[in-house]
XYZ file of N, CA and C in Angstrom:
624
model
N -27.788 -11.089 -2.369
C -26.904 -12.049 -1.738
C -25.802 -11.302 -0.994
N -25.480 -11.753 0.224
C -24.465 -11.096 1.032
C -23.113 -11.208 0.356
N -22.312 -10.140 0.493
C -20.986 -10.152 -0.100
C -20.092 -11.101 0.677
N -19.330 -11.897 -0.037
C -18.465 -12.877 0.609
C -17.367 -12.164 1.373
N -17.061 -12.684 2.563
C -16.008 -12.128 3.395
C -14.714 -12.868 3.114
N -13.709 -12.130 2.654
C -12.398 -12.722 2.416
C -11.469 -12.361 3.560
N -10.676 -13.335 4.006
C -9.757 -13.115 5.109
C -8.375 -12.698 4.635
N -8.072 -12.894 3.359
C -6.763 -12.510 2.846
C -6.866 -12.214 1.350
N -5.904 -11.439 0.867
C -5.940 -11.011 -0.527
C -5.772 -12.176 -1.490
N -4.964 -13.167 -1.120
C -4.746 -14.317 -1.995
C -6.061 -15.026 -2.300
N -6.928 -15.171 -1.288
C -8.226 -15.807 -1.495
C -9.094 -14.989 -2.442
N -9.049 -13.672 -2.268
C -9.821 -12.793 -3.156
C -9.329 -12.933 -4.591
N -8.006 -12.916 -4.771
C -7.440 -13.024 -6.114
C -7.742 -14.375 -6.750
N -7.769 -15.416 -5.938
C -8.036 -16.757 -6.452
C -9.456 -16.871 -6.997
N -10.406 -16.244 -6.329
C -11.811 -16.405 -6.697
C -12.342 -15.299 -7.600
N -11.646 -14.160 -7.639
C -12.096 -13.058 -8.499
C -11.964 -13.455 -9.967
N -12.975 -13.106 -10.752
C -12.945 -13.418 -12.173
C -11.941 -12.515 -12.887
N -10.874 -13.111 -13.406
C -9.862 -12.370 -14.157
C -9.000 -13.363 -14.924
N -8.310 -12.937 -15.982
C -7.401 -13.832 -16.694
C -6.312 -14.345 -15.752
N -5.894 -15.586 -15.942
C -4.899 -16.175 -15.059
C -3.576 -15.416 -15.109
N -3.222 -14.892 -16.288
C -1.992 -14.120 -16.406
C -2.018 -12.865 -15.549
N -3.148 -12.198 -15.524
C -3.301 -11.005 -14.700
C -3.171 -11.359 -13.222
N -3.775 -12.476 -12.830
C -3.687 -12.932 -11.439
C -2.233 -13.194 -11.039
N -1.478 -13.834 -11.923
C -0.070 -14.131 -11.634
C 0.744 -12.850 -11.467
N 0.456 -11.860 -12.301
C 1.158 -10.583 -12.210
C 0.852 -9.902 -10.878
N -0.407 -9.891 -10.482
C -0.798 -9.272 -9.214
C -0.116 -9.948 -8.028
N -0.110 -11.275 -8.016
C 0.516 -12.010 -6.908
C 2.019 -11.753 -6.858
N 2.647 -11.707 -8.026
C 4.081 -11.431 -8.071
C 4.376 -10.015 -7.580
N 3.553 -9.065 -7.976
C 3.756 -7.677 -7.565
C 3.603 -7.521 -6.055
N 2.624 -8.203 -5.474
C 2.446 -8.148 -4.021
C 3.705 -8.637 -3.320
N 4.232 -9.760 -3.747
C 5.436 -10.317 -3.127
C 6.624 -9.361 -3.243
N 6.817 -8.799 -4.423
C 7.975 -7.932 -4.642
C 7.818 -6.564 -3.973
N 6.632 -5.957 -4.073
C 6.407 -4.653 -3.450
C 6.571 -4.743 -1.935
N 6.114 -5.833 -1.337
C 6.192 -5.970 0.122
C 7.633 -6.127 0.590
N 8.472 -6.732 -0.229
C 9.867 -6.967 0.160
C 10.777 -5.787 -0.159
N 10.534 -5.142 -1.306
C 11.486 -4.145 -1.786
C 10.898 -2.738 -1.918
N 9.611 -2.586 -1.662
C 8.981 -1.294 -1.836
C 8.594 -1.047 -3.281
N 7.659 -0.140 -3.480
C 7.158 0.142 -4.836
C 8.274 0.643 -5.745
N 9.068 1.598 -5.253
C 10.110 2.191 -6.087
C 11.291 1.249 -6.314
N 11.405 0.208 -5.485
C 12.525 -0.706 -5.610
C 12.277 -1.883 -6.532
N 11.143 -1.865 -7.219
C 10.761 -2.991 -8.082
C 10.485 -2.489 -9.495
N 10.993 -3.194 -10.486
C 10.736 -2.846 -11.884
C 9.668 -3.772 -12.471
N 9.045 -3.344 -13.542
C 8.066 -4.206 -14.214
C 8.746 -5.450 -14.799
N 10.026 -5.328 -15.128
C 10.763 -6.494 -15.628
C 10.882 -7.557 -14.541
N 11.109 -7.134 -13.292
C 11.186 -8.080 -12.174
C 9.834 -8.739 -11.921
N 8.774 -7.948 -12.027
C 7.423 -8.495 -11.830
C 7.120 -9.522 -12.916
N 7.475 -9.199 -14.137
C 7.246 -10.119 -15.254
C 8.012 -11.420 -15.035
N 9.252 -11.312 -14.597
C 10.074 -12.513 -14.400
C 9.495 -13.410 -13.313
N 9.121 -12.825 -12.186
C 8.586 -13.630 -11.091
C 7.237 -14.248 -11.445
N 6.425 -13.531 -12.207
C 5.090 -14.024 -12.562
C 5.125 -15.070 -13.670
N 6.250 -15.130 -14.393
C 6.333 -16.045 -15.519
C 5.665 -15.489 -16.762
N 5.322 -14.211 -16.737
C 4.702 -13.543 -17.871
C 5.725 -12.633 -18.540
N 5.446 -12.225 -19.752
C 6.316 -11.262 -20.425
C 5.997 -9.862 -19.912
N 6.955 -8.942 -20.095
C 6.710 -7.561 -19.685
C 5.575 -6.953 -20.514
N 5.436 -7.400 -21.738
C 4.335 -6.924 -22.579
C 2.989 -7.319 -21.986
N 2.939 -8.523 -21.399
C 1.698 -8.982 -20.767
C 1.371 -8.134 -19.548
N 2.407 -7.755 -18.787
C 2.190 -6.882 -17.634
C 1.508 -5.600 -18.079
N 2.019 -4.983 -19.154
C 1.449 -3.720 -19.628
C 0.131 -3.919 -20.377
N -0.149 -5.146 -20.787
C -1.447 -5.440 -21.393
C -2.564 -5.269 -20.360
N -2.288 -5.722 -19.132
C -3.301 -5.666 -18.079
C -3.223 -4.392 -17.237
N -2.041 -3.781 -17.167
C -1.843 -2.607 -16.319
C -1.069 -1.552 -17.105
N -1.683 -0.398 -17.311
C -1.082 0.627 -18.166
C 0.230 1.146 -17.599
N 0.287 1.256 -16.268
C 1.496 1.735 -15.602
C 1.724 0.918 -14.333
N 2.890 1.068 -13.738
C 3.172 0.387 -12.473
C 2.268 0.932 -11.370
N 1.964 2.237 -11.431
C 1.043 2.820 -10.447
C -0.353 2.220 -10.588
N -0.782 1.970 -11.814
C -2.072 1.332 -12.037
C -2.088 -0.080 -11.443
N -0.977 -0.769 -11.544
C -0.852 -2.091 -10.940
C -0.972 -1.991 -9.423
N -0.304 -1.020 -8.819
C -0.397 -0.822 -7.369
C -1.834 -0.518 -6.957
N -2.505 0.335 -7.717
C -3.897 0.683 -7.406
C -4.785 -0.562 -7.413
N -4.570 -1.446 -8.377
C -5.415 -2.638 -8.480
C -5.085 -3.685 -7.404
N -3.939 -3.540 -6.754
C -3.631 -4.362 -5.585
C -4.316 -3.802 -4.353
N -4.228 -2.482 -4.173
C -4.702 -1.867 -2.940
C -6.214 -1.637 -2.913
N -6.825 -1.399 -4.074
C -8.265 -1.105 -4.101
C -9.116 -2.201 -3.454
N -8.937 -3.482 -3.803
C -9.761 -4.497 -3.136
C -9.482 -4.628 -1.641
N -8.289 -4.227 -1.234
C -7.946 -4.293 0.191
C -8.739 -3.269 0.978
N -8.776 -2.030 0.486
C -9.431 -0.979 1.258
C -10.931 -0.892 0.995
N -11.413 -1.472 -0.111
C -12.856 -1.428 -0.389
C -13.572 -2.718 -0.022
N -12.844 -3.825 0.084
C -13.474 -5.121 0.382
C -12.869 -5.771 1.603
N -11.591 -6.065 1.527
C -10.968 -6.926 2.520
C -11.040 -6.352 3.939
N -10.513 -5.150 4.133
C -10.463 -4.577 5.482
C -11.853 -4.238 6.014
N -12.676 -3.453 5.290
C -13.982 -3.088 5.859
C -14.921 -4.269 6.058
N -14.967 -5.204 5.101
C -15.879 -6.339 5.242
C -15.440 -7.292 6.348
N -14.135 -7.486 6.479
C -13.614 -8.340 7.547
C -13.916 -7.715 8.909
N -13.700 -6.397 9.018
C -13.979 -5.708 10.275
C -15.467 -5.736 10.601
N -16.299 -5.503 9.594
C -17.738 -5.500 9.797
C -18.243 -6.882 10.202
N -17.681 -7.920 9.595
C -18.064 -9.287 9.933
C -17.715 -9.609 11.384
N -16.551 -9.148 11.848
C -16.163 -9.405 13.230
C -17.104 -8.700 14.207
N -17.373 -7.421 13.955
C -18.217 -6.644 14.868
C -19.643 -7.193 14.909
N -20.188 -7.566 13.739
C -21.598 -7.957 13.666
C -21.853 -9.446 13.876
N -20.852 -10.284 13.576
C -21.109 -11.726 13.599
C -20.189 -12.529 14.503
N -18.973 -12.042 14.752
C -18.026 -12.849 15.503
C -17.682 -12.305 16.880
N -18.027 -11.071 17.150
C -17.705 -10.472 18.442
C -18.457 -11.199 19.556
N -17.731 -11.734 20.540
C -18.403 -12.488 21.616
C -19.402 -11.614 22.369
N -20.527 -12.200 22.708
C -21.562 -11.497 23.449
C -21.638 -12.039 24.881
N -21.987 -11.166 25.810
C -22.186 -11.568 27.205
C -20.960 -12.285 27.773
N -19.790 -11.708 27.524
C -18.551 -12.253 28.078
C -17.874 -11.152 28.889
N -16.886 -11.534 29.676
C -16.153 -10.562 30.479
C -15.314 -9.670 29.572
N -14.913 -8.523 30.106
C -14.060 -7.624 29.338
C -12.750 -8.300 28.958
N -12.219 -9.106 29.866
C -10.961 -9.810 29.584
C -11.114 -10.743 28.383
N -12.218 -11.472 28.337
C -12.446 -12.394 27.217
C -12.699 -11.632 25.917
N -13.330 -10.477 26.014
C -13.561 -9.638 24.839
C -12.225 -9.146 24.278
N -11.334 -8.735 25.158
C -10.007 -8.282 24.743
C -9.264 -9.420 24.054
N -9.297 -10.600 24.649
C -8.594 -11.754 24.076
C -9.129 -12.082 22.682
N -10.453 -12.034 22.515
C -11.053 -12.339 21.208
C -10.680 -11.276 20.180
N -10.725 -10.023 20.596
C -10.402 -8.926 19.685
C -8.944 -8.999 19.233
N -8.044 -9.191 20.181
C -6.616 -9.249 19.853
C -6.316 -10.428 18.940
N -6.883 -11.586 19.245
C -6.633 -12.780 18.422
C -7.155 -12.562 16.995
N -8.320 -11.951 16.874
C -8.902 -11.694 15.559
C -8.046 -10.747 14.732
N -7.633 -9.634 15.342
C -6.838 -8.640 14.614
C -5.458 -9.192 14.256
N -4.849 -9.929 15.180
C -3.520 -10.462 14.917
C -3.571 -11.532 13.830
N -4.624 -12.320 13.816
C -4.803 -13.318 12.758
C -4.885 -12.644 11.396
N -5.626 -11.548 11.333
C -5.744 -10.800 10.083
C -4.377 -10.291 9.628
N -3.572 -9.806 10.566
C -2.247 -9.282 10.223
C -1.344 -10.402 9.711
N -1.375 -11.547 10.377
C -0.553 -12.680 9.953
C -0.928 -13.108 8.535
N -2.220 -13.191 8.248
C -2.690 -13.679 6.955
C -2.491 -12.662 5.830
N -2.287 -11.396 6.188
C -2.199 -10.338 5.172
C -0.957 -9.476 5.335
N 0.090 -10.038 5.896
C 1.265 -9.234 6.234
C 1.896 -8.565 5.020
N 1.960 -9.243 3.879
C 2.586 -8.647 2.690
C 1.809 -7.429 2.202
N 0.502 -7.585 2.057
C -0.294 -6.478 1.538
C -0.374 -5.337 2.552
N -0.378 -5.655 3.841
C -0.393 -4.604 4.863
C 0.913 -3.819 4.847
N 2.024 -4.495 4.573
C 3.302 -3.791 4.458
C 3.269 -2.809 3.292
N 2.699 -3.228 2.171
C 2.562 -2.328 1.017
C 1.664 -1.154 1.377
N 0.567 -1.443 2.056
C -0.385 -0.402 2.441
C 0.276 0.630 3.345
N 1.019 0.170 4.345
C 1.704 1.088 5.262
C 2.706 1.951 4.505
N 3.472 1.331 3.619
C 4.444 2.089 2.823
C 3.763 3.191 2.019
N 2.618 2.863 1.442
C 1.909 3.836 0.615
C 1.306 4.952 1.470
N 0.828 4.619 2.661
C 0.278 5.632 3.560
C 1.326 6.677 3.944
N 2.582 6.256 4.008
C 3.661 7.166 4.421
C 4.021 8.177 3.341
N 3.659 7.898 2.092
C 4.104 8.766 0.996
C 2.958 9.389 0.197
N 1.736 8.926 0.400
C 0.628 9.392 -0.454
C -0.514 9.955 0.393
N -0.666 11.278 0.379
C -1.787 11.905 1.078
C -3.117 11.518 0.433
N -3.104 11.363 -0.892
C -4.325 10.980 -1.609
C -4.811 9.608 -1.152
N -3.891 8.666 -1.037
C -4.267 7.328 -0.598
C -4.733 7.350 0.857
N -4.068 8.145 1.707
C -4.470 8.267 3.104
C -5.900 8.781 3.214
N -6.246 9.809 2.428
C -7.603 10.358 2.457
C -8.623 9.326 1.995
N -8.275 8.577 0.964
C -9.186 7.548 0.450
C -9.436 6.477 1.502
N -8.374 6.053 2.170
C -8.512 5.033 3.213
C -9.343 5.551 4.376
N -9.099 6.788 4.785
C -9.856 7.372 5.897
C -11.346 7.412 5.583
N -11.696 7.782 4.356
C -13.102 7.888 3.961
C -13.808 6.544 4.044
N -13.130 5.488 3.637
C -13.743 4.163 3.604
C -13.776 3.516 4.989
N -12.708 3.724 5.763
C -12.563 3.033 7.042
C -13.304 3.715 8.182
N -13.591 5.009 8.075
C -14.139 5.769 9.189
C -15.381 5.134 9.833
N -16.375 4.648 9.056
C -17.538 4.034 9.721
C -17.168 2.837 10.601
N -16.160 2.089 10.192
C -15.744 0.916 10.967
C -14.898 1.325 12.161
N -14.206 2.446 12.045
C -13.473 2.988 13.187
C -14.455 3.413 14.271
N -15.601 3.935 13.862
C -16.622 4.332 14.835
C -17.146 3.112 15.588
N -17.289 1.967 14.901
C -17.699 0.733 15.577
C -16.635 0.284 16.565
N -15.375 0.430 16.184
C -14.276 0.088 17.082
C -14.286 0.980 18.313
N -14.622 2.256 18.124
C -14.668 3.191 19.244
C -15.680 2.744 20.291
N -16.800 2.187 19.842
C -17.811 1.679 20.776
C -17.224 0.561 21.644
N -16.455 -0.331 21.015
C -15.818 -1.425 21.755
C -14.803 -0.877 22.752
N -13.987 0.084 22.304
C -12.966 0.661 23.183
C -13.603 1.397 24.361
N -14.699 2.097 24.106
C -15.397 2.788 25.196
C -15.928 1.791 26.218
N -16.420 0.651 25.725
C -16.925 -0.383 26.626
C -15.803 -0.919 27.512
N -14.630 -1.102 26.924
C -13.514 -1.688 27.665
C -12.904 -0.722 28.671
N -13.042 0.576 28.433
C -12.398 1.556 29.302
C -13.375 2.237 30.256
N -14.615 1.773 30.316
C -15.614 2.494 31.113
C -15.307 2.510 32.600
N -14.610 1.488 33.101
C -14.260 1.435 34.523
C -12.760 1.616 34.745
N -12.074 2.164 33.754
C -10.624 2.284 33.837
C -10.206 3.747 33.799
N -9.019 4.023 34.327
C -8.475 5.374 34.267
C -7.892 5.693 32.889
N -7.654 4.663 32.085
C -7.102 4.867 30.751
C -8.210 5.285 29.781
N -7.916 6.251 28.933
C -8.902 6.732 27.965
C -8.941 5.804 26.746
N -10.073 5.847 26.026
C -10.234 4.982 24.855
C -9.145 5.240 23.815
N -8.787 6.511 23.619
C -7.764 6.835 22.621
C -6.408 6.270 23.029
N -6.139 6.235 24.340
C -4.872 5.672 24.809
C -4.849 4.155 24.639
N -5.992 3.515 24.825
C -6.083 2.079 24.578
C -5.884 1.791 23.096
N -6.469 2.630 22.255
C -6.284 2.475 20.808
C -4.809 2.622 20.437
N -4.152 3.612 21.033
C -2.726 3.838 20.767
C -1.895 2.631 21.201
N -2.241 2.052 22.324
C -1.534 0.875 22.822
C -1.699 -0.308 21.866
N -2.925 -0.540 21.415
C -3.187 -1.657 20.509
C -2.490 -1.465 19.165
N -2.581 -0.256 18.617
C -1.934 0.021 17.331
C -0.431 -0.194 17.440
N 0.163 0.253 18.544
C 1.593 0.069 18.739
C 1.983 -1.399 18.790
N 1.186 -2.195 19.497
C 1.461 -3.635 19.591
C 1.338 -4.310 18.227
N 0.273 -4.010 17.508
C 0.053 -4.644 16.204
C 1.084 -4.174 15.176
N 1.435 -2.884 15.220
C 2.433 -2.364 14.282
C 3.789 -3.032 14.520
N 4.133 -3.227 15.785
C 5.395 -3.899 16.092
C 5.391 -5.329 15.559
N 4.278 -6.033 15.701
C 4.209 -7.408 15.212
C 4.289 -7.465 13.688
N 3.645 -6.511 13.006
C 3.751 -6.463 11.547
C 5.199 -6.219 11.139
N 5.875 -5.306 11.822
C 7.276 -5.030 11.527
C 8.119 -6.284 11.769
N 7.838 -6.994 12.837
C 8.598 -8.201 13.164
C 8.403 -9.275 12.096
N 7.170 -9.434 11.638
C 6.869 -10.447 10.619
C 7.540 -10.133 9.285
N 7.463 -8.865 8.881
C 7.902 -8.505 7.539
C 9.372 -8.132 7.454
N 9.978 -7.804 8.577
C 11.373 -7.365 8.535
C 12.339 -8.336 9.202
N 11.835 -9.246 10.026
C 12.711 -10.195 10.705
C 12.410 -11.637 10.333
N 11.491 -11.820 9.363
C 11.245 -13.144 8.777
C 10.947 -14.193 9.841
N 9.964 -13.900 10.715
C 9.629 -14.830 11.796
C 8.369 -15.635 11.498
N 7.760 -15.458 10.314
C 6.440 -16.022 10.079
C 6.401 -17.548 10.151
N 7.515 -18.224 9.784
C 7.480 -19.680 9.775
C 7.306 -20.249 11.176
N 7.855 -19.572 12.184
C 7.743 -20.063 13.547
C 6.892 -19.126 14.410
N 6.061 -18.330 13.751
C 5.286 -17.332 14.481
C 4.276 -17.996 15.408
N 4.327 -17.633 16.669
C 3.459 -18.217 17.690
C 2.237 -17.319 17.869
N 1.218 -17.527 17.044
C 0.032 -16.676 17.065
C -0.649 -16.696 18.427
N -0.847 -17.879 18.991
C -1.521 -17.978 20.282
C -0.693 -17.325 21.389
N 0.623 -17.577 21.366
C 1.484 -17.023 22.400
C 1.555 -15.512 22.346
N 1.700 -14.950 21.138
C 1.772 -13.499 20.989
C 0.428 -12.858 21.333
N -0.666 -13.495 20.932
C -1.995 -12.978 21.280
C -2.159 -12.882 22.790
N -1.671 -13.887 23.506
C -1.767 -13.884 24.972
C -0.934 -12.759 25.580
N 0.271 -12.560 25.045
C 1.136 -11.496 25.560
C 0.485 -10.129 25.374
N -0.044 -9.872 24.172
C -0.684 -8.586 23.913
C -1.935 -8.421 24.777
N -2.741 -9.477 24.856
C -3.966 -9.405 25.667
C -3.636 -9.135 27.125
N -2.641 -9.831 27.659
C -2.257 -9.616 29.061
C -1.764 -8.186 29.286
N -1.033 -7.642 28.304
C -0.545 -6.260 28.416
C -1.695 -5.283 28.471
N -2.696 -5.491 27.613
C -3.862 -4.600 27.576
C -4.679 -4.729 28.859
N -4.881 -5.957 29.315
C -5.665 -6.185 30.534
C -5.005 -5.519 31.726
N -3.676 -5.608 31.823
C -2.953 -4.967 32.927
C -3.071 -3.447 32.841
N -3.039 -2.904 31.617
C -3.156 -1.462 31.453
C -4.523 -0.936 31.889
N -5.541 -1.780 31.746
C -6.903 -1.387 32.097
C -7.219 -1.606 33.565
N -6.374 -2.357 34.255
C -6.654 -2.710 35.660
C -6.604 -1.477 36.563
């Protein structure tokens, strides 16, 4: 049976078989780690937000680092690669113009960022401080990066801009939007369609 594609960590946590107390702890930790960073959060704070005792936190997670690992592991082994693979193999528009391909790609990636902004903030924070985690992510993501390279090569075949420069442009746009969502609290009024159009138009102009 095909592995189910999850679009966000909350959906994965909701359907994954685990004790409800453990699920509450994980959700609370995601919220707190994304706002205050791993080092800025205590297990007592996680216990309070989850409605569980601190003893219950340590019942399911031996250390705070173990708790972080159990948050990030499903993201890098399931959520990101399966979502990316599903887009490339099942949702990527076929026989459309390059402009429409760009619009579909940008909308898809930005939707993923909006739906997973908290966990992506934790992931970025961890990438900045952990070489071990960076290597693990690179190993898992590399095959899907190669699929992305094929798309970028297709988009730049008639352009003076190189595929790596297009990748740099897209990463910069998406990173800025993640920063805006998580640091300026704009998610309640976030205009997904409007921002997708702005980014798509910027990329299309760069390729012209």
